[in-house]
PDB file of C-alpha atoms and ligand atoms in Angstrom:
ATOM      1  CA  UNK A   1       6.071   8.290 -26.250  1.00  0.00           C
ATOM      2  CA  UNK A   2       2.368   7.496 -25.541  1.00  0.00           C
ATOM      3  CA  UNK A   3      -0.163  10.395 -25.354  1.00  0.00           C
ATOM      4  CA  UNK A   4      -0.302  12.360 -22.028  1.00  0.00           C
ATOM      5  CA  UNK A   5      -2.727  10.736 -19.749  1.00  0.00           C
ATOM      6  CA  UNK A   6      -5.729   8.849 -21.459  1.00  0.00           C
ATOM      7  CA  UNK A   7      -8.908  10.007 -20.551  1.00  0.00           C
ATOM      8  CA  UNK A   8      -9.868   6.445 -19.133  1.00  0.00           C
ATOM      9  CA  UNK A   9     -13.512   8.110 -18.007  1.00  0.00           C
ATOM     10  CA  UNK A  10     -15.150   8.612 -21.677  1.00  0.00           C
ATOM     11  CA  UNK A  11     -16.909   5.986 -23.100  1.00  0.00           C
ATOM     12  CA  UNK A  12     -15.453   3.076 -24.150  1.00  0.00           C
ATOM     13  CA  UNK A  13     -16.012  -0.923 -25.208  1.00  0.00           C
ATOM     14  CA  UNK A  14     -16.610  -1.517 -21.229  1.00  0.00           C
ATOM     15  CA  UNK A  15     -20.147  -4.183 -21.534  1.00  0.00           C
ATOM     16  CA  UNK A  16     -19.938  -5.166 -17.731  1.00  0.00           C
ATOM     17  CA  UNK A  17     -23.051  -3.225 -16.775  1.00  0.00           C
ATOM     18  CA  UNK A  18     -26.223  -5.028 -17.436  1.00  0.00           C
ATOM     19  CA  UNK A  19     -28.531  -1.594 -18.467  1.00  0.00           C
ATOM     20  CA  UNK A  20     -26.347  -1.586 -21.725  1.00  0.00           C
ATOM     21  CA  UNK A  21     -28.143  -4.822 -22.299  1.00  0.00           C
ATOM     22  CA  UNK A  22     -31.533  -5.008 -20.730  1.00  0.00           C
ATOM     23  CA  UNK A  23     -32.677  -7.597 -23.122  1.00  0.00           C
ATOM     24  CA  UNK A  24     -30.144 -10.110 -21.653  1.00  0.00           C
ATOM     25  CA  UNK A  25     -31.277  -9.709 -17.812  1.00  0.00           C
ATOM     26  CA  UNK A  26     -34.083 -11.700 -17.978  1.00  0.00           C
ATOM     27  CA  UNK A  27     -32.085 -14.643 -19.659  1.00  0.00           C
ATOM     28  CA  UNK A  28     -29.555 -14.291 -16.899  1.00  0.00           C
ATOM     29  CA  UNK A  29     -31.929 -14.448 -14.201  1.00  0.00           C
ATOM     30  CA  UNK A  30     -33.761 -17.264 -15.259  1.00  0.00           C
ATOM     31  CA  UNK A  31     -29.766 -18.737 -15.656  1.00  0.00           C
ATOM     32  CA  UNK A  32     -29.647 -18.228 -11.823  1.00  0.00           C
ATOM     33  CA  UNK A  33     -32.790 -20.740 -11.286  1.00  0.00           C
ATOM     34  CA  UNK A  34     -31.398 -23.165 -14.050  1.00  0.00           C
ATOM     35  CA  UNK A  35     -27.863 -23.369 -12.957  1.00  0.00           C
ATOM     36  CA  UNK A  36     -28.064 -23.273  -9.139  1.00  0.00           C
ATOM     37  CA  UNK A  37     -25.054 -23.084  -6.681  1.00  0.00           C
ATOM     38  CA  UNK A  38     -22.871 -26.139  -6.975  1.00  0.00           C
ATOM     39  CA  UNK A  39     -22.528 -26.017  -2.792  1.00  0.00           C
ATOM     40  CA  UNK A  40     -24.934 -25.808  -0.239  1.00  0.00           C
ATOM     41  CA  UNK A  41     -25.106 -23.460   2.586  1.00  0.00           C
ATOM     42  CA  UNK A  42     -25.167 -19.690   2.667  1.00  0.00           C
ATOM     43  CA  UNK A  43     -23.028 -16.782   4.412  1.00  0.00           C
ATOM     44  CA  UNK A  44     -23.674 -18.771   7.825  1.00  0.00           C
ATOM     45  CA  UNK A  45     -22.261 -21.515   6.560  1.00  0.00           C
ATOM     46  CA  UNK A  46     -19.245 -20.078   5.256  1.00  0.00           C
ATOM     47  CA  UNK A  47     -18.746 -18.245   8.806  1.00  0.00           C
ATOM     48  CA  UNK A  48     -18.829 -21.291  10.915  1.00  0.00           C
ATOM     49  CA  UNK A  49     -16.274 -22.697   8.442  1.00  0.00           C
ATOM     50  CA  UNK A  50     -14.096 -19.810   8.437  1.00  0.00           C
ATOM     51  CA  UNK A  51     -14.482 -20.325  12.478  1.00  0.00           C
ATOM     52  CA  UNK A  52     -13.642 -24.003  12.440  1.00  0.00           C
ATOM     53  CA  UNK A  53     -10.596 -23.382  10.104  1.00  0.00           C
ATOM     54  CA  UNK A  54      -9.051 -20.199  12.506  1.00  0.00           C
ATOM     55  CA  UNK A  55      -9.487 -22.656  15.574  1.00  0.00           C
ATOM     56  CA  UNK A  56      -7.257 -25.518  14.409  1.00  0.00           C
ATOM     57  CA  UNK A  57      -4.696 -23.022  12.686  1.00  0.00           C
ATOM     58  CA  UNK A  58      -1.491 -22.272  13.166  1.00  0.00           C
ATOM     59  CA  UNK A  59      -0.354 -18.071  13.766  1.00  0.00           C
ATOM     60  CA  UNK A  60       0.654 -16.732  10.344  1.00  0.00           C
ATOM     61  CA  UNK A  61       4.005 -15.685  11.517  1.00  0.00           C
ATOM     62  CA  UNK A  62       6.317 -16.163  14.601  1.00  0.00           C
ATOM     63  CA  UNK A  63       9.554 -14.405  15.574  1.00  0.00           C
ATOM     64  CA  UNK A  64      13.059 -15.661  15.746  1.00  0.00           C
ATOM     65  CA  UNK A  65      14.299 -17.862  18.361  1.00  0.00           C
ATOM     66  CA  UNK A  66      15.315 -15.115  20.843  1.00  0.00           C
ATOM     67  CA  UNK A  67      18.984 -15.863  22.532  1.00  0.00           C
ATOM     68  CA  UNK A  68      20.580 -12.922  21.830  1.00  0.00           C
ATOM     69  CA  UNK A  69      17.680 -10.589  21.497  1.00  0.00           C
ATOM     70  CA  UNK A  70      15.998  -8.655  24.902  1.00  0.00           C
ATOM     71  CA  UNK A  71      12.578 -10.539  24.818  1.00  0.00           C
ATOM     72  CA  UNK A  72      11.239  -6.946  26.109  1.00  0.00           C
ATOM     73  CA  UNK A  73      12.252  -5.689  22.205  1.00  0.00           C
ATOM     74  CA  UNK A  74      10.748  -8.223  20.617  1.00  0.00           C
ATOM     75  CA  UNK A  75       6.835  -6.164  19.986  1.00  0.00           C
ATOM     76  CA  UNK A  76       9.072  -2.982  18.855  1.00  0.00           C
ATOM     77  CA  UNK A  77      11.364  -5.626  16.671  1.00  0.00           C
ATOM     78  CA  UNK A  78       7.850  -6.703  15.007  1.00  0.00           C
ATOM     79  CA  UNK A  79       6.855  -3.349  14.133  1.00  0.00           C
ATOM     80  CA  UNK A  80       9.961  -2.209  13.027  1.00  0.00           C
ATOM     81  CA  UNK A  81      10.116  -5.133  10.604  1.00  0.00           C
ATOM     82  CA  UNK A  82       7.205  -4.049   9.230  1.00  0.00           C
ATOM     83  CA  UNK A  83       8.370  -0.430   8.618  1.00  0.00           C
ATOM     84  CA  UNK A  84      11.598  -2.433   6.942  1.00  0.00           C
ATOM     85  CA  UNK A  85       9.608  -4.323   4.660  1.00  0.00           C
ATOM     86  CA  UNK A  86       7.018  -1.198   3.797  1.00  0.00           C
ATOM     87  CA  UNK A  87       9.977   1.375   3.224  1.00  0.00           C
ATOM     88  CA  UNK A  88      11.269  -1.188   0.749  1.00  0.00           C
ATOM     89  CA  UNK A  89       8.426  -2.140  -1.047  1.00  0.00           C
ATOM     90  CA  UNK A  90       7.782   1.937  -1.280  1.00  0.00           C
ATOM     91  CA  UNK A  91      11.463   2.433  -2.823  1.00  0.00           C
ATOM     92  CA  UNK A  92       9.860  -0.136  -5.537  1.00  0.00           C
ATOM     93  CA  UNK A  93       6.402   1.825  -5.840  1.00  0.00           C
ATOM     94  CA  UNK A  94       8.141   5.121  -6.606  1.00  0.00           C
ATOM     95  CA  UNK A  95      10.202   3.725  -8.767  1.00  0.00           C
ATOM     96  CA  UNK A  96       7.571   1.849 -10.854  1.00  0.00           C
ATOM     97  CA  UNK A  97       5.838   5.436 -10.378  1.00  0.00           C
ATOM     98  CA  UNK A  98       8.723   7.072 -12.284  1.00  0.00           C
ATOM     99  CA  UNK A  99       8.718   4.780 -15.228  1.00  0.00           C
ATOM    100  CA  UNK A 100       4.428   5.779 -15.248  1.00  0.00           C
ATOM    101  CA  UNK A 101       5.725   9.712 -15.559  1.00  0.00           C
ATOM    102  CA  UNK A 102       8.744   8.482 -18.121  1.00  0.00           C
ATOM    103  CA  UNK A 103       5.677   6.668 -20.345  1.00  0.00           C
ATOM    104  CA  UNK A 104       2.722   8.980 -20.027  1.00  0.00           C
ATOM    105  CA  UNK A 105       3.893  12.137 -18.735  1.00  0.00           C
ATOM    106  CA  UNK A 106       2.796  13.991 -16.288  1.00  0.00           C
ATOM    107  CA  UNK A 107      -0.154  16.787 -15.986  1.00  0.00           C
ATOM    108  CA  UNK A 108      -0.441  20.181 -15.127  1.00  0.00           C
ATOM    109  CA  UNK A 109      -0.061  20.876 -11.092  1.00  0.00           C
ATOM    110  CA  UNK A 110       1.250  17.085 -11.658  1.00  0.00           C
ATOM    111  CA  UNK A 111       4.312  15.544  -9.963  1.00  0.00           C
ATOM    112  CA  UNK A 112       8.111  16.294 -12.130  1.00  0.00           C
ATOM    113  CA  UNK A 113      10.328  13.628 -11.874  1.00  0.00           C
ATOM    114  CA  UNK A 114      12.470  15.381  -9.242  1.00  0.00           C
ATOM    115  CA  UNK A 115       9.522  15.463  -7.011  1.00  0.00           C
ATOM    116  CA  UNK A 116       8.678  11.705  -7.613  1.00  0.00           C
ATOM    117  CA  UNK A 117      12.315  10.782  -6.976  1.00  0.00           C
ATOM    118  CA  UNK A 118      12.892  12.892  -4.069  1.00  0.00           C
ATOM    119  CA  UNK A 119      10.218  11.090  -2.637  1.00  0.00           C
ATOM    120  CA  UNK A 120      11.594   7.338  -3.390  1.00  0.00           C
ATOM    121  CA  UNK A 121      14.468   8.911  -1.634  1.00  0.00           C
ATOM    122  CA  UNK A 122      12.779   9.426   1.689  1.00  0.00           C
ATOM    123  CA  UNK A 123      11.335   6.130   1.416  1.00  0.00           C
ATOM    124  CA  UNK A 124      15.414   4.886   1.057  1.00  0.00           C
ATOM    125  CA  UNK A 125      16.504   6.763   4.127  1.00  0.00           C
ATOM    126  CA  UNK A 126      13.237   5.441   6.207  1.00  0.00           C
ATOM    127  CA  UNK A 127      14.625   2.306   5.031  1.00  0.00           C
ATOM    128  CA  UNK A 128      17.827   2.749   6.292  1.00  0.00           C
ATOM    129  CA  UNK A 129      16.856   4.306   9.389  1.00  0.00           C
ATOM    130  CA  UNK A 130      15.049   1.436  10.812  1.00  0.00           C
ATOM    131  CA  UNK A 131      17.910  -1.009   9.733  1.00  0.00           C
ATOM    132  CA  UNK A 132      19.696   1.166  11.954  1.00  0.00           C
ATOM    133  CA  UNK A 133      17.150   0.981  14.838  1.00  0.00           C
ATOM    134  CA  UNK A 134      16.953  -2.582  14.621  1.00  0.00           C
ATOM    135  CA  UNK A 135      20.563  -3.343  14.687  1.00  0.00           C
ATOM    136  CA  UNK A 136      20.499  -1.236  18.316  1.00  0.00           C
ATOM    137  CA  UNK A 137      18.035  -2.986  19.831  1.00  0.00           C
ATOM    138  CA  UNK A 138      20.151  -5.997  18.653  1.00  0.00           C
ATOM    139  CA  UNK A 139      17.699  -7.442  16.102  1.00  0.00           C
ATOM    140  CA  UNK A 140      18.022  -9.057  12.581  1.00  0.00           C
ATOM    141  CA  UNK A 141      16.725  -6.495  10.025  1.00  0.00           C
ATOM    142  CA  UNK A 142      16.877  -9.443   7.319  1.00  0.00           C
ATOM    143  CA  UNK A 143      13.755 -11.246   9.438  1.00  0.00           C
ATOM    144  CA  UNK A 144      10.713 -11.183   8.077  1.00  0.00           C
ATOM    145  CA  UNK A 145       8.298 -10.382  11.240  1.00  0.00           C
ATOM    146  CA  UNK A 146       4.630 -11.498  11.543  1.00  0.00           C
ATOM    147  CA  UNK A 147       3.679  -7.463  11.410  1.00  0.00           C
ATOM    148  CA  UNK A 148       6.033  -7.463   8.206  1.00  0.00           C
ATOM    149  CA  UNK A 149       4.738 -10.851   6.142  1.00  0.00           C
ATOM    150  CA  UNK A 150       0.756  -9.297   7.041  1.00  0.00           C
ATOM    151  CA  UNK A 151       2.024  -5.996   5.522  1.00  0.00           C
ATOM    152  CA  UNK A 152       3.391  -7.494   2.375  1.00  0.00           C
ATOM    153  CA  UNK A 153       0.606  -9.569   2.044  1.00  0.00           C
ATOM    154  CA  UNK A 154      -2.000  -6.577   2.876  1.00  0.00           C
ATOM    155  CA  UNK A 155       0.365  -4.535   0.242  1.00  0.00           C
ATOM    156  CA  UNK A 156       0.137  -6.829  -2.854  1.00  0.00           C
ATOM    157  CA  UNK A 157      -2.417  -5.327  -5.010  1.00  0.00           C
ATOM    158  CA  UNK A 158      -0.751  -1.772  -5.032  1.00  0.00           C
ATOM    159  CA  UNK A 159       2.318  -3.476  -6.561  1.00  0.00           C
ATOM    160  CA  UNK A 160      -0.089  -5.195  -9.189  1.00  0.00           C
ATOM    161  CA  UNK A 161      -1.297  -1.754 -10.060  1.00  0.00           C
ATOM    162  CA  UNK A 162       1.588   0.113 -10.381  1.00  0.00           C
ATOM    163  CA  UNK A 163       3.620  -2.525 -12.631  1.00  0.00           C
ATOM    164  CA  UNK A 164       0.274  -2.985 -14.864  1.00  0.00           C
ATOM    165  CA  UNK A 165       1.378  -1.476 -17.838  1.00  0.00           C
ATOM    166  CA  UNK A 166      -1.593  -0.654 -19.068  1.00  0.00           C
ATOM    167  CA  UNK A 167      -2.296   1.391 -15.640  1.00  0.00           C
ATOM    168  CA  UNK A 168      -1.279   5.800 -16.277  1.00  0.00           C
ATOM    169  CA  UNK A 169       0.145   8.127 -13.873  1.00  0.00           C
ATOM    170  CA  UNK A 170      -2.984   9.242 -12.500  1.00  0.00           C
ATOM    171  CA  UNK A 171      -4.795   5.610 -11.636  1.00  0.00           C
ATOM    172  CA  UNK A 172      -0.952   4.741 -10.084  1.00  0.00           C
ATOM    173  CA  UNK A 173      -1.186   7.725  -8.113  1.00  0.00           C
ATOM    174  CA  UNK A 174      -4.738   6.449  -6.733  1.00  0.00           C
ATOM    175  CA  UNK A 175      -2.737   3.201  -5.469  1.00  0.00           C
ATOM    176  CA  UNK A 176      -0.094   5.386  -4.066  1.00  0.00           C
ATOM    177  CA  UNK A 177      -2.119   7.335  -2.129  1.00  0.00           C
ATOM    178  CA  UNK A 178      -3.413   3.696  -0.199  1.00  0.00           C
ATOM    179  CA  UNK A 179       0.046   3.444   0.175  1.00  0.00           C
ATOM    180  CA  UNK A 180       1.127   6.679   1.761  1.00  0.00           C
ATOM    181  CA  UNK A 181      -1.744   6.339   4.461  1.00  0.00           C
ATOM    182  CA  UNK A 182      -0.993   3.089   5.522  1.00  0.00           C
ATOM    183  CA  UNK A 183       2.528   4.658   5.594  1.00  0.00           C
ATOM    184  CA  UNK A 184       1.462   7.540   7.636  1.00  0.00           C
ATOM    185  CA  UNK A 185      -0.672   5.649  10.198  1.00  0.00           C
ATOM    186  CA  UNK A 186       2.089   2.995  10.669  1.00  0.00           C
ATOM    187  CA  UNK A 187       4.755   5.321  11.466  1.00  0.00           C
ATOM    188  CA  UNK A 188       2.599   7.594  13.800  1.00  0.00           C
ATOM    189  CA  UNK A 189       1.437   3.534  15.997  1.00  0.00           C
ATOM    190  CA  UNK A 190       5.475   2.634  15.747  1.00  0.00           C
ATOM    191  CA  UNK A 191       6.135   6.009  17.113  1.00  0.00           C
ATOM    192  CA  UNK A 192       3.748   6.097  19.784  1.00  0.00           C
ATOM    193  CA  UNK A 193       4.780   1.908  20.647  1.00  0.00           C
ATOM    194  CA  UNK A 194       8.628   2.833  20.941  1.00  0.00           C
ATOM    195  CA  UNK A 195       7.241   5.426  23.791  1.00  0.00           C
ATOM    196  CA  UNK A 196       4.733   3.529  25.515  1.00  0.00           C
ATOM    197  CA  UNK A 197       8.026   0.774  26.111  1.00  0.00           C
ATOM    198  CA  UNK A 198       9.727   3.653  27.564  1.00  0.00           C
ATOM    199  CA  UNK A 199      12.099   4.137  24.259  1.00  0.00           C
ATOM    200  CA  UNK A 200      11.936   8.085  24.686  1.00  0.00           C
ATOM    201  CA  UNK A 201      15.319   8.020  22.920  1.00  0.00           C
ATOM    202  CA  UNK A 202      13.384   6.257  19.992  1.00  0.00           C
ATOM    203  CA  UNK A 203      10.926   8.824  19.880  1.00  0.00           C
ATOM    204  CA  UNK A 204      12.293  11.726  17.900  1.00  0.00           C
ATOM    205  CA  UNK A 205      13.642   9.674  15.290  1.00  0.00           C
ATOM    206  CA  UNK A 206      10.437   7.840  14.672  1.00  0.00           C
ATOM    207  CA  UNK A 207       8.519  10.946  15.001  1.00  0.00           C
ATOM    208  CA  UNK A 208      10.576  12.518  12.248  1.00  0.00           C
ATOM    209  CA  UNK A 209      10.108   9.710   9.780  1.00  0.00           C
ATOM    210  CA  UNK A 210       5.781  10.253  10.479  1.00  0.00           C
ATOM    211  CA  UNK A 211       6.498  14.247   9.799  1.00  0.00           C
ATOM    212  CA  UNK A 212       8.182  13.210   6.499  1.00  0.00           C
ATOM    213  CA  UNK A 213       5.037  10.806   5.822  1.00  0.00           C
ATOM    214  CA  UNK A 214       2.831  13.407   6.654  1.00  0.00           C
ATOM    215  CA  UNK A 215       3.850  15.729   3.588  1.00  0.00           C
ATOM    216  CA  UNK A 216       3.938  12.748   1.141  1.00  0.00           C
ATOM    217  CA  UNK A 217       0.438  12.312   2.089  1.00  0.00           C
ATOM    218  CA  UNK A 218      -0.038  15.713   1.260  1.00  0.00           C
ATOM    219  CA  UNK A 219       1.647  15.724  -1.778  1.00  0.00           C
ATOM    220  CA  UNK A 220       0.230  13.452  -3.033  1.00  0.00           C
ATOM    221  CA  UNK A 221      -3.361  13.708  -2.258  1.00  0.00           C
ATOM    222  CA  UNK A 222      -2.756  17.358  -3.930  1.00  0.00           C
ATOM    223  CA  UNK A 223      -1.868  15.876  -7.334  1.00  0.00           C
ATOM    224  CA  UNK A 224      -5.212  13.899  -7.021  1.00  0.00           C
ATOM    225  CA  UNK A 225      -7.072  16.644  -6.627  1.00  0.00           C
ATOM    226  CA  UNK A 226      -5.722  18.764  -9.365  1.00  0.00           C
ATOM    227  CA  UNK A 227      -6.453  15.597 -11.941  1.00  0.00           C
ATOM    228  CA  UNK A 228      -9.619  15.253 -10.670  1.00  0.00           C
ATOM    229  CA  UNK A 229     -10.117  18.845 -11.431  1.00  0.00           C
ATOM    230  CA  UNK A 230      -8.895  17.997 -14.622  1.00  0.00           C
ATOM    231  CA  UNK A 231     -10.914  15.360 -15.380  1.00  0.00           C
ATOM    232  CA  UNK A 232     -13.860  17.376 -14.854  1.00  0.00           C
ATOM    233  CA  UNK A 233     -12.983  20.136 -17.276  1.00  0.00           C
ATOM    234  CA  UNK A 234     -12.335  17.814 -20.035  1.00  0.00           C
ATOM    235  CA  UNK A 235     -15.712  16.395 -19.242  1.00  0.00           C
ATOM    236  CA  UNK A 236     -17.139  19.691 -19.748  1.00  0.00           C
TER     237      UNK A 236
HETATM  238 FE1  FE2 B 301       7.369   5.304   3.664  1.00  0.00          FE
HETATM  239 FE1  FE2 B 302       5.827   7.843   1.923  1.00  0.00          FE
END
């Protein structure tokens, strides 16, 4: 087994800054003048482009054809994909998590492996819960929404991190945390959209899964705390 958590702060072979090499920065700038942009146009440009481009386009997503579905479900069916496809992904992230724990171990005040699976857990049953919710409101929970491709596509770096092997337990748990308050936030605006559409019976359930997302949050921001505590002894 590797070493317990690499102190990735002390120095190392890292030459991206340019004060390591001050006697290069002239060169470079003089580079700028010699090798010149190979477009025209500057950050005005770019924005009427980006303009043009959203004007002709297409939305990034649509929802099924609805003939068996209440159109009035439809916003809530959106959202809840999203949850769907977040809850899943977040099965994945604590599972990749685990493996970080199994390779590096873990810290003191860290996460055990108990606490990182009972949390992959909860993500399961959120998972499971909004199947369930979107089967009653007589929606397909294999869709993939508009809300859900934009959070899979928002969501793609955290996954890069975490199955990065050369990423430890500590820099995973920084990508985590991203994770757990978009998780949070998400839960609290699907709670609060099931009641504004009069879904009071919706309501409790949804609240319940942002109460579990609450303590994740809290969890897990802890852990980062106590390494970053850490961290700052072994600087000393
Ligand atoms: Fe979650
Ligand atoms: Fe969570």
């Amino acid at each position: 087994m590797k070493p317990q958590l690499p102190n990735v702060t002390r120095p190392g072979s890292n030459h991206t800054g340019i004060a390591l090499h001050p006697d290069f920065a002239a060169d470079m700038l003089q580079g700028t003048e010699e090798f010149g942009p190979t477009t025209r146009g500057g950050a005005d440009q770019l924005a009427e482009n980006r303009i043009r481009v959203a004007q002709i386009s297409q939305p990034a997503g649509t929802m099924p054809p609805t003939l068996d579905v209440p159109i009035e479900n439809l916003p809530l069916l959106d959202k809840l994909g999203a949850r769907l496809q977040f809850e899943r992904t977040g099965v994945r992230l604590y599972q990749a998590l685990i493996s970080k724990l199994d390779a590096y171990g873990t810290f003191p005040g860290g996460p055990s492996r108990a606490d990182l699976e009972q949390i992959r857990d909860e993500e399961h049953r959120h998972l499971l819960l909004v199947q369930d919710i979107i089967e009653e409101l007589e929606g397909d929970p294999t869709v993939v929404t508009p809300c859900a491709n934009l959070q899979a596509v928002a969501s793609r770096g955290l996954c890069d991190v975490l199955v990065d092997p050369r990423t430890n337990l500590i820099e995973c748990l920084e990508a985590i945390m991203v994770a757990e308050l978009a998780d949070h936030e998400s839960w609290e605006l699907l709670a609060t959209t099931a009641e504004l559409m009069g879904k009071s019976d919706l309501g409790p359930r949804l609240r319940e899964g942002e109460r579990t997302e609450a303590e994740h949050l809290v969890k897990v921001r802890n852990w980062l705390v106590v390494a970053s505590q850490l961290a700052t002894k072994a600087v000393d």
